[in-house]
PDB file of C-alpha atoms in Angstrom:
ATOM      1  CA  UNK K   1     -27.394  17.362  12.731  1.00 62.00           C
ATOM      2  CA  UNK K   2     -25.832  13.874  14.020  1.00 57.00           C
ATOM      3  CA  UNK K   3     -25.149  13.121  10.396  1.00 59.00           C
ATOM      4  CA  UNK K   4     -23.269  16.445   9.417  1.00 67.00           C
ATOM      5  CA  UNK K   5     -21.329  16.211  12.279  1.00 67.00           C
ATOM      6  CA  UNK K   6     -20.384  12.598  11.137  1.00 73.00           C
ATOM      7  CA  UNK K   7     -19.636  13.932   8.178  1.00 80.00           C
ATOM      8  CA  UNK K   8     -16.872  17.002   9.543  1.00 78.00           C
ATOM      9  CA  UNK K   9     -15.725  14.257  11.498  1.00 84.00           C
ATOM     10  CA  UNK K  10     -15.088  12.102   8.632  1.00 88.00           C
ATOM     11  CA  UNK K  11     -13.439  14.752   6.415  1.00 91.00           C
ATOM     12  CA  UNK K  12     -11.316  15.749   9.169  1.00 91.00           C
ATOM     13  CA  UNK K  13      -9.809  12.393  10.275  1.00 93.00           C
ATOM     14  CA  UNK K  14      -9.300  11.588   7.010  1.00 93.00           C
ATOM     15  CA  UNK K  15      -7.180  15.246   6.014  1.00 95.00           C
ATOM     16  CA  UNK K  16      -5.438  14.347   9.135  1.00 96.00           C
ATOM     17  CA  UNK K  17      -4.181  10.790   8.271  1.00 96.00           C
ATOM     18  CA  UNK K  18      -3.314  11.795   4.587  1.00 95.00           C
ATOM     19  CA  UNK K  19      -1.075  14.876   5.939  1.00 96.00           C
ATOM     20  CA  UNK K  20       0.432  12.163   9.184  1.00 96.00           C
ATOM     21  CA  UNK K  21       1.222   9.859   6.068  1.00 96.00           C
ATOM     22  CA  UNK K  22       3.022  13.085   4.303  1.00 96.00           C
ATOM     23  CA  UNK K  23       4.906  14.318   7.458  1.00 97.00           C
ATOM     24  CA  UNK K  24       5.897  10.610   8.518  1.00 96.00           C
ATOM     25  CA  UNK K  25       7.201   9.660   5.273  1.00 96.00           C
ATOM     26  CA  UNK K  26       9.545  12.986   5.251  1.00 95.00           C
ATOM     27  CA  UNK K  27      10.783  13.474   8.603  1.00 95.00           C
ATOM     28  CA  UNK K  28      10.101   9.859  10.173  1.00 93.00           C
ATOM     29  CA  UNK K  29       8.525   8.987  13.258  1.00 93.00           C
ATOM     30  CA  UNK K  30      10.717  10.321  15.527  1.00 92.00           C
ATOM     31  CA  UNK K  31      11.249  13.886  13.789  1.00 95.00           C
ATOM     32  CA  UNK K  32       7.720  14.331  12.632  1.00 95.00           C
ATOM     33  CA  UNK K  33       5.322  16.004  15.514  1.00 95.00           C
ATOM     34  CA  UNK K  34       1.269  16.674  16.137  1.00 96.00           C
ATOM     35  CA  UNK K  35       2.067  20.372  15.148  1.00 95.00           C
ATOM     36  CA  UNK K  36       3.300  19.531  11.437  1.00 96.00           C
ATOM     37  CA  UNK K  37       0.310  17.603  10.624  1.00 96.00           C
ATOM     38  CA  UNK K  38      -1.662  19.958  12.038  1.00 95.00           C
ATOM     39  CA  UNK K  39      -0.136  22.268   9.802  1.00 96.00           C
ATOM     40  CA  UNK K  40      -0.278  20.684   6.908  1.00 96.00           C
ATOM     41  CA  UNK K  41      -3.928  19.405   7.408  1.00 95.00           C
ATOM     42  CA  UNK K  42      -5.052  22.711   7.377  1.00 93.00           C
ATOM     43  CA  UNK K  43      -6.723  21.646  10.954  1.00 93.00           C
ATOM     44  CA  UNK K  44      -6.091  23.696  14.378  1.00 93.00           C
ATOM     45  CA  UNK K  45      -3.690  21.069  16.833  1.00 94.00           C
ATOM     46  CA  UNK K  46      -5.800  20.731  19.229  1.00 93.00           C
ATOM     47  CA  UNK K  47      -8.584  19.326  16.892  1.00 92.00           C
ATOM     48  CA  UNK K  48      -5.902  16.700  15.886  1.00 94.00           C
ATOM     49  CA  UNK K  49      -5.303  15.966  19.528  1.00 94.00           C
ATOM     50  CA  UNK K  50      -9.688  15.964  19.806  1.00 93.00           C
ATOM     51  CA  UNK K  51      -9.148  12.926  17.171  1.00 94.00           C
ATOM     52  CA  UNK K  52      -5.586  11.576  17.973  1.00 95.00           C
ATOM     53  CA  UNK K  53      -5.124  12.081  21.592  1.00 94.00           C
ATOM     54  CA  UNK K  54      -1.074  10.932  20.729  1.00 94.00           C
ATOM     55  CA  UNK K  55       1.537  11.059  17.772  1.00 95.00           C
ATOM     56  CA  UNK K  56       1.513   7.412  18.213  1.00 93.00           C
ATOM     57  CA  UNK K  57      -1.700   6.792  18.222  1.00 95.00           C
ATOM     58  CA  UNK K  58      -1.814   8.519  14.829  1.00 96.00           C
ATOM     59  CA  UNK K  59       1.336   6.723  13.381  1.00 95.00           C
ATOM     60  CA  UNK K  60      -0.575   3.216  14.467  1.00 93.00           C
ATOM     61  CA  UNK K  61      -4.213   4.091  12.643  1.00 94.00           C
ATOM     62  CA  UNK K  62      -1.862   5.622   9.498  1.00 95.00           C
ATOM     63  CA  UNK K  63      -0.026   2.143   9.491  1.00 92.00           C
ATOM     64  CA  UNK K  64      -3.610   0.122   9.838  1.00 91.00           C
ATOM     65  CA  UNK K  65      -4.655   2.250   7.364  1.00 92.00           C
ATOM     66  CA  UNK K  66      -2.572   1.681   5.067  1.00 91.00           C
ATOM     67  CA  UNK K  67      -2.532  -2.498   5.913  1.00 88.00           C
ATOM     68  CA  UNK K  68      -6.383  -2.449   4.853  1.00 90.00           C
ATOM     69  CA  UNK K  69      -5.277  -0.531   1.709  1.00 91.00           C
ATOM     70  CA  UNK K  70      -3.221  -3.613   0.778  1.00 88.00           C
ATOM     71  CA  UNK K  71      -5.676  -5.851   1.665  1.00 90.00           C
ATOM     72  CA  UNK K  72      -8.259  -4.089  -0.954  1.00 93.00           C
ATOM     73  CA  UNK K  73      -5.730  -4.598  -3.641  1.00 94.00           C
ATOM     74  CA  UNK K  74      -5.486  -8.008  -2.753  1.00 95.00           C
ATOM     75  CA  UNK K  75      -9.540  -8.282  -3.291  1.00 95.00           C
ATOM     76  CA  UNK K  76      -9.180  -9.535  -6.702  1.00 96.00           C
ATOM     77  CA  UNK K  77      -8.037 -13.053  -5.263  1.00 96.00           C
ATOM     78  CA  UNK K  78     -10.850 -13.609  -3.888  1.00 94.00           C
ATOM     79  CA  UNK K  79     -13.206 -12.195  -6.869  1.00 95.00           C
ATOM     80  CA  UNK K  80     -11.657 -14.120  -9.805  1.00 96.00           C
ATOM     81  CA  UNK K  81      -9.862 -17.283 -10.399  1.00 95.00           C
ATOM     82  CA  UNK K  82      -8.632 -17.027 -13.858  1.00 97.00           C
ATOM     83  CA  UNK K  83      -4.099 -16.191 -12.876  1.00 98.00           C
ATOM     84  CA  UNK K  84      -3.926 -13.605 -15.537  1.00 98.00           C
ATOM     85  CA  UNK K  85      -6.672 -11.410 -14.283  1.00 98.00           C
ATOM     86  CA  UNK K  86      -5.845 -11.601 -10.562  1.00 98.00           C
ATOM     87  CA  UNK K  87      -2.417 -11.220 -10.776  1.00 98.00           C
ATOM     88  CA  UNK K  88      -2.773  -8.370 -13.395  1.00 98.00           C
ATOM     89  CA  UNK K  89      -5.420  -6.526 -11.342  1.00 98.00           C
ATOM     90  CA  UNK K  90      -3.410  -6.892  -8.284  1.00 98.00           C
ATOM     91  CA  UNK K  91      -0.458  -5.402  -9.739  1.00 98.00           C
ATOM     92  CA  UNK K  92      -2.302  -2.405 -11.251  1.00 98.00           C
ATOM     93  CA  UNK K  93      -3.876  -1.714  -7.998  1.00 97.00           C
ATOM     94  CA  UNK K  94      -0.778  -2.036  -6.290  1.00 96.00           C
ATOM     95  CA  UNK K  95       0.844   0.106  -8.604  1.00 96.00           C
ATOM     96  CA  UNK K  96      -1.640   2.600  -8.676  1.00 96.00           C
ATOM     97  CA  UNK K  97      -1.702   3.118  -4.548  1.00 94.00           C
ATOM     98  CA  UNK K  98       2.011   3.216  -5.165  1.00 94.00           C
ATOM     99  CA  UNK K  99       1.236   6.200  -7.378  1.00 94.00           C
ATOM    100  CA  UNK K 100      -1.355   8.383  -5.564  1.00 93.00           C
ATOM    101  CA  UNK K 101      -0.483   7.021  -1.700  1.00 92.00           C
ATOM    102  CA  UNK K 102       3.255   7.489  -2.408  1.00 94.00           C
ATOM    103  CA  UNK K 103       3.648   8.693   1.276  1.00 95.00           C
ATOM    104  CA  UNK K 104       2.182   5.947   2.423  1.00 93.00           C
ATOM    105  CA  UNK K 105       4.196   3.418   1.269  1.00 94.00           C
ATOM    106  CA  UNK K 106       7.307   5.108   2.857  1.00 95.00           C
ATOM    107  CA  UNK K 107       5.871   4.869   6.199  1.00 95.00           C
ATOM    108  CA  UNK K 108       4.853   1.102   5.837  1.00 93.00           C
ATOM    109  CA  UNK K 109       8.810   0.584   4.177  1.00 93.00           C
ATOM    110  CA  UNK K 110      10.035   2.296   7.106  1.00 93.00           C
ATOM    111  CA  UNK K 111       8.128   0.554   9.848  1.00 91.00           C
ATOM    112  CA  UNK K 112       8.724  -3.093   7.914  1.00 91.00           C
ATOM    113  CA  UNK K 113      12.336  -2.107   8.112  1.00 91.00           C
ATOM    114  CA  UNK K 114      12.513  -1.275  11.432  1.00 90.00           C
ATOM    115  CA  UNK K 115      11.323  -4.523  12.781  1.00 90.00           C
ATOM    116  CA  UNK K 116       7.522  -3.363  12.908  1.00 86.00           C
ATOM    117  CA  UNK K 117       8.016  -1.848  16.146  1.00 88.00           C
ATOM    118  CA  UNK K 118       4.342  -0.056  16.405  1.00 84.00           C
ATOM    119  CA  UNK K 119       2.285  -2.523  14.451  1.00 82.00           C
ATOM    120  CA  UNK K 120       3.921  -6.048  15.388  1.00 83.00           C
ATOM    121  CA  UNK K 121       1.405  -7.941  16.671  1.00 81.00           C
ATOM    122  CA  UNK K 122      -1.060  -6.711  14.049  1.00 78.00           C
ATOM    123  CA  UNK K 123       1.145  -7.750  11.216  1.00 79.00           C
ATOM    124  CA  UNK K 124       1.207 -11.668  12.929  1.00 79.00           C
ATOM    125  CA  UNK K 125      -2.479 -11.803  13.559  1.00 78.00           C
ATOM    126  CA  UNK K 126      -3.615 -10.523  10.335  1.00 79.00           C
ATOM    127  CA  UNK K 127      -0.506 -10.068   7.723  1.00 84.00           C
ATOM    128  CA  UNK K 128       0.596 -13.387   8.190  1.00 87.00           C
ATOM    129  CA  UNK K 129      -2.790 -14.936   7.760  1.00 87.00           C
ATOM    130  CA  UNK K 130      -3.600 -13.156   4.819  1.00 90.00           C
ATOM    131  CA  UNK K 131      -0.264 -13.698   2.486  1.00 92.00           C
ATOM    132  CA  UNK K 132      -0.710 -17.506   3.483  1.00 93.00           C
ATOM    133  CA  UNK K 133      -4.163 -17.356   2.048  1.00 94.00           C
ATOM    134  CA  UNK K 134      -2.896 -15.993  -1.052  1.00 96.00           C
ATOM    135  CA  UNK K 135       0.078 -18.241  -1.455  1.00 97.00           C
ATOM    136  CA  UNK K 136      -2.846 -20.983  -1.574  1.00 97.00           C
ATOM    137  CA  UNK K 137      -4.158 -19.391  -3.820  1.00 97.00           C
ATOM    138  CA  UNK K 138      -1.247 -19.800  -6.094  1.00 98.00           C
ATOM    139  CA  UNK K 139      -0.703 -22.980  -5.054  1.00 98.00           C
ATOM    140  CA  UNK K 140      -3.714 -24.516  -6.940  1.00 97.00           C
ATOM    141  CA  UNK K 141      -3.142 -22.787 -10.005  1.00 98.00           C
ATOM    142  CA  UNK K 142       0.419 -24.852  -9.749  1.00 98.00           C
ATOM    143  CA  UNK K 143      -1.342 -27.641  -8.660  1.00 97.00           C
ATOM    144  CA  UNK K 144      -4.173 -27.416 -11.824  1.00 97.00           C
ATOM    145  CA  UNK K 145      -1.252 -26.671 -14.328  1.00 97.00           C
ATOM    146  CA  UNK K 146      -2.432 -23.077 -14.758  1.00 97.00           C
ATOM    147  CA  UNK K 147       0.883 -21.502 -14.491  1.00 98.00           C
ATOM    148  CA  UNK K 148       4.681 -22.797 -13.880  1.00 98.00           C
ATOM    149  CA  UNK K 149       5.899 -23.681 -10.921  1.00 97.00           C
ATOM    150  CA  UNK K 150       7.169 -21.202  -8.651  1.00 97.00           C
ATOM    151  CA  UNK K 151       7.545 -20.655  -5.195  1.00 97.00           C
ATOM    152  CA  UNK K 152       4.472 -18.586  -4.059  1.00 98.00           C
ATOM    153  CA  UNK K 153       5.751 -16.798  -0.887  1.00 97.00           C
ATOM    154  CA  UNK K 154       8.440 -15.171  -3.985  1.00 97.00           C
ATOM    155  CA  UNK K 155       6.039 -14.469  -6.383  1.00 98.00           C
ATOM    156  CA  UNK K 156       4.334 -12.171  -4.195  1.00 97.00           C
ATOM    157  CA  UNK K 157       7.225 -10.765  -2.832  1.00 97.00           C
ATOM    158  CA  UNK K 158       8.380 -10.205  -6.157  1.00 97.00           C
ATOM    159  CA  UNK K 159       5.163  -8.427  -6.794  1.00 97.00           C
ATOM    160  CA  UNK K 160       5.379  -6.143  -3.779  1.00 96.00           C
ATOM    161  CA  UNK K 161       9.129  -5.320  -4.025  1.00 96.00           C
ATOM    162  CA  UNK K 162       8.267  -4.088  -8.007  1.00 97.00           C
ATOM    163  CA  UNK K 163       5.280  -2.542  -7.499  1.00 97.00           C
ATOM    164  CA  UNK K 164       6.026  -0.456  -4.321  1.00 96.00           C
ATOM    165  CA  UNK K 165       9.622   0.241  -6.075  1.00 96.00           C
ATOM    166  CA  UNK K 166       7.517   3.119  -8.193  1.00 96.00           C
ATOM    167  CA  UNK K 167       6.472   4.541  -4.569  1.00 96.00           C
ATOM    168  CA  UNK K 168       9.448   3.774  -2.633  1.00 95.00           C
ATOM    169  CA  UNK K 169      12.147   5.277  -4.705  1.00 95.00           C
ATOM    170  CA  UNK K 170      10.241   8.048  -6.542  1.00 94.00           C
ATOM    171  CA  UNK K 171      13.059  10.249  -6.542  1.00 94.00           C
ATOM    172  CA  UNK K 172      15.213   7.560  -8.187  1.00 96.00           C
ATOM    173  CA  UNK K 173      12.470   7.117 -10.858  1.00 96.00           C
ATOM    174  CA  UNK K 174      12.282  10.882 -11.563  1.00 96.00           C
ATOM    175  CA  UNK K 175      16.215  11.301 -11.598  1.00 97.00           C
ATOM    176  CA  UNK K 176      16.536   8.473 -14.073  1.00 97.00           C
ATOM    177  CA  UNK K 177      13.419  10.319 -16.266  1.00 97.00           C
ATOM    178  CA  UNK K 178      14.850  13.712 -16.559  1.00 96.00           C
ATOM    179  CA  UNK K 179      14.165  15.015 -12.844  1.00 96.00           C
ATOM    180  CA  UNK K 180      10.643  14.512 -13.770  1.00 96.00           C
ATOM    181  CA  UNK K 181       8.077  12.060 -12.364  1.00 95.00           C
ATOM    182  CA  UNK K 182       6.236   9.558 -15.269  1.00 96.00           C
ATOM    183  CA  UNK K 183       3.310  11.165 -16.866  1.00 97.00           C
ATOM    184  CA  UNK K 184       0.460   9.435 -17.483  1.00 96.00           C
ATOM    185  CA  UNK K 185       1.728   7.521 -20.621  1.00 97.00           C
ATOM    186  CA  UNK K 186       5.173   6.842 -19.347  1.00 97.00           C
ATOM    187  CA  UNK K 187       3.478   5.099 -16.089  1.00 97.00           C
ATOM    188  CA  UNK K 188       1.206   2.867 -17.852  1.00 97.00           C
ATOM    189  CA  UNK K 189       3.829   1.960 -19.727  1.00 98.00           C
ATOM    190  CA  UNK K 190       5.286   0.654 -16.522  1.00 98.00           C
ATOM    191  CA  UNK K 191       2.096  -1.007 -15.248  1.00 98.00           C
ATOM    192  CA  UNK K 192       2.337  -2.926 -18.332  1.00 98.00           C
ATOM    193  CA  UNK K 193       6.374  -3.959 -18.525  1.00 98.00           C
ATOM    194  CA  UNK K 194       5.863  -5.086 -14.218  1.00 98.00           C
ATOM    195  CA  UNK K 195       2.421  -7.169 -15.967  1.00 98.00           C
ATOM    196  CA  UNK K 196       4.590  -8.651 -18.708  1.00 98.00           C
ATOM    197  CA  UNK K 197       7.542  -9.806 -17.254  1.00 98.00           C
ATOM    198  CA  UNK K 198       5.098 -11.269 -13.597  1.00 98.00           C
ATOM    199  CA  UNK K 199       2.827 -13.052 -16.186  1.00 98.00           C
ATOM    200  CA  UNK K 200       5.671 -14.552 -18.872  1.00 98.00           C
ATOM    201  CA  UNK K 201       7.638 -15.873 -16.015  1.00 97.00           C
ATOM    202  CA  UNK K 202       5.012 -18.561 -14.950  1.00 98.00           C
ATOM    203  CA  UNK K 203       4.140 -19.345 -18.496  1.00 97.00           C
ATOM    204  CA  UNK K 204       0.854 -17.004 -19.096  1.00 97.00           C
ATOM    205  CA  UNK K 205       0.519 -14.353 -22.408  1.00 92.00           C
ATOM    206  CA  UNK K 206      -0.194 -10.805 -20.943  1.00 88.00           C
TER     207      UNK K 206
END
């Protein structure tokens, strides 16, 4: 019985985050309220308020959510050492969140922008941290001879800004492609152009 009701519990915080992500992305923090996530979760309100007991609450476990999402796609630092395959299995993963967590990437634009109001300290205790880790990272690989020389802090940023582009500015993308978003084809297509152009300009073959 404990474990099924783990399980509801689960399912339900999770339906609740994806449709916060949804609502927050479209009407911001300040427009979006308890009620339209509720609604669009499919879940009574006052079950969200059982899990969330506040809409900020929600907006900071969406945003912490979402910071541990970028952190996965980051895993492949820490799994390989060979440039070409980190850097291209980074950018796939960040372009596939980009892709299927569209909403998601909104928020986090939107909160970044704003001068992280909700998750500030978070972002210097463990953002900070983490990017320097991975600027390392690229750091030896300059330091072996592995790839050109390049400033690591804007090779990664370089990386976010193209990646998160596809998420970011999805309407722009679809305008520009016939008021249609990329199919399947047309979007690996782009996973491999961001690869291509990342890997040629510090001297590796994609």
């Amino acid at each position: 019985m404990a474990k099924k009701k783990g399980e509801i519990r689960r399912r339900n915080v999770e339906k609740i985050l994806l449709a916060a992500e949804q609502v927050f992305a479209e009407k911001g923090y300040a427009g979006a309220s308890m009620g339209d996530i509720a609604q669009l979760a499919d879940i009574p309100k006052s079950n969200v308020h059982y899990y969330f007991a506040t809409k900020e609450e929600l907006y900071h476990e969406v945003l912490l959510g979402l910071l541990e999402v970028w952190k996965q796609d980051a895993l492949c630092f820490e799994l390989y050492d060979d440039p070409r395959i980190v850097l291209s299995s980074y950018i796939r993963a960040k372009m596939n969140h980009s892709r299927v967590r569209a909403h998601g990437s909104k928020v986090w634009a939107s909160e970044v922008m704003q001068g992280a109001p909700i998750l500030q300290e978070q972002l210097r205790d463990n953002l900070y941290e983490w990017a320097k880790l991975k600027e390392a990272k690229i750091r030896e690989w300059i330091d072996d001879g592995r790839i050109l020389p390049v400033e690591p802090a804007h090779l990664l940023y370089m990386i976010w800004a193209s990646t998160q582009h596809y998420a970011d500015f999805d309407y722009q993308i679809s305008l520009l492609n016939d008021d249609r978003p990329l199919d399947d084809i047309q979007f690996e297509k782009a996973v491999q152009s961001v690869t291509t152009v990342v890997l040629r300009g510090i001297g590796l073959t994609p």
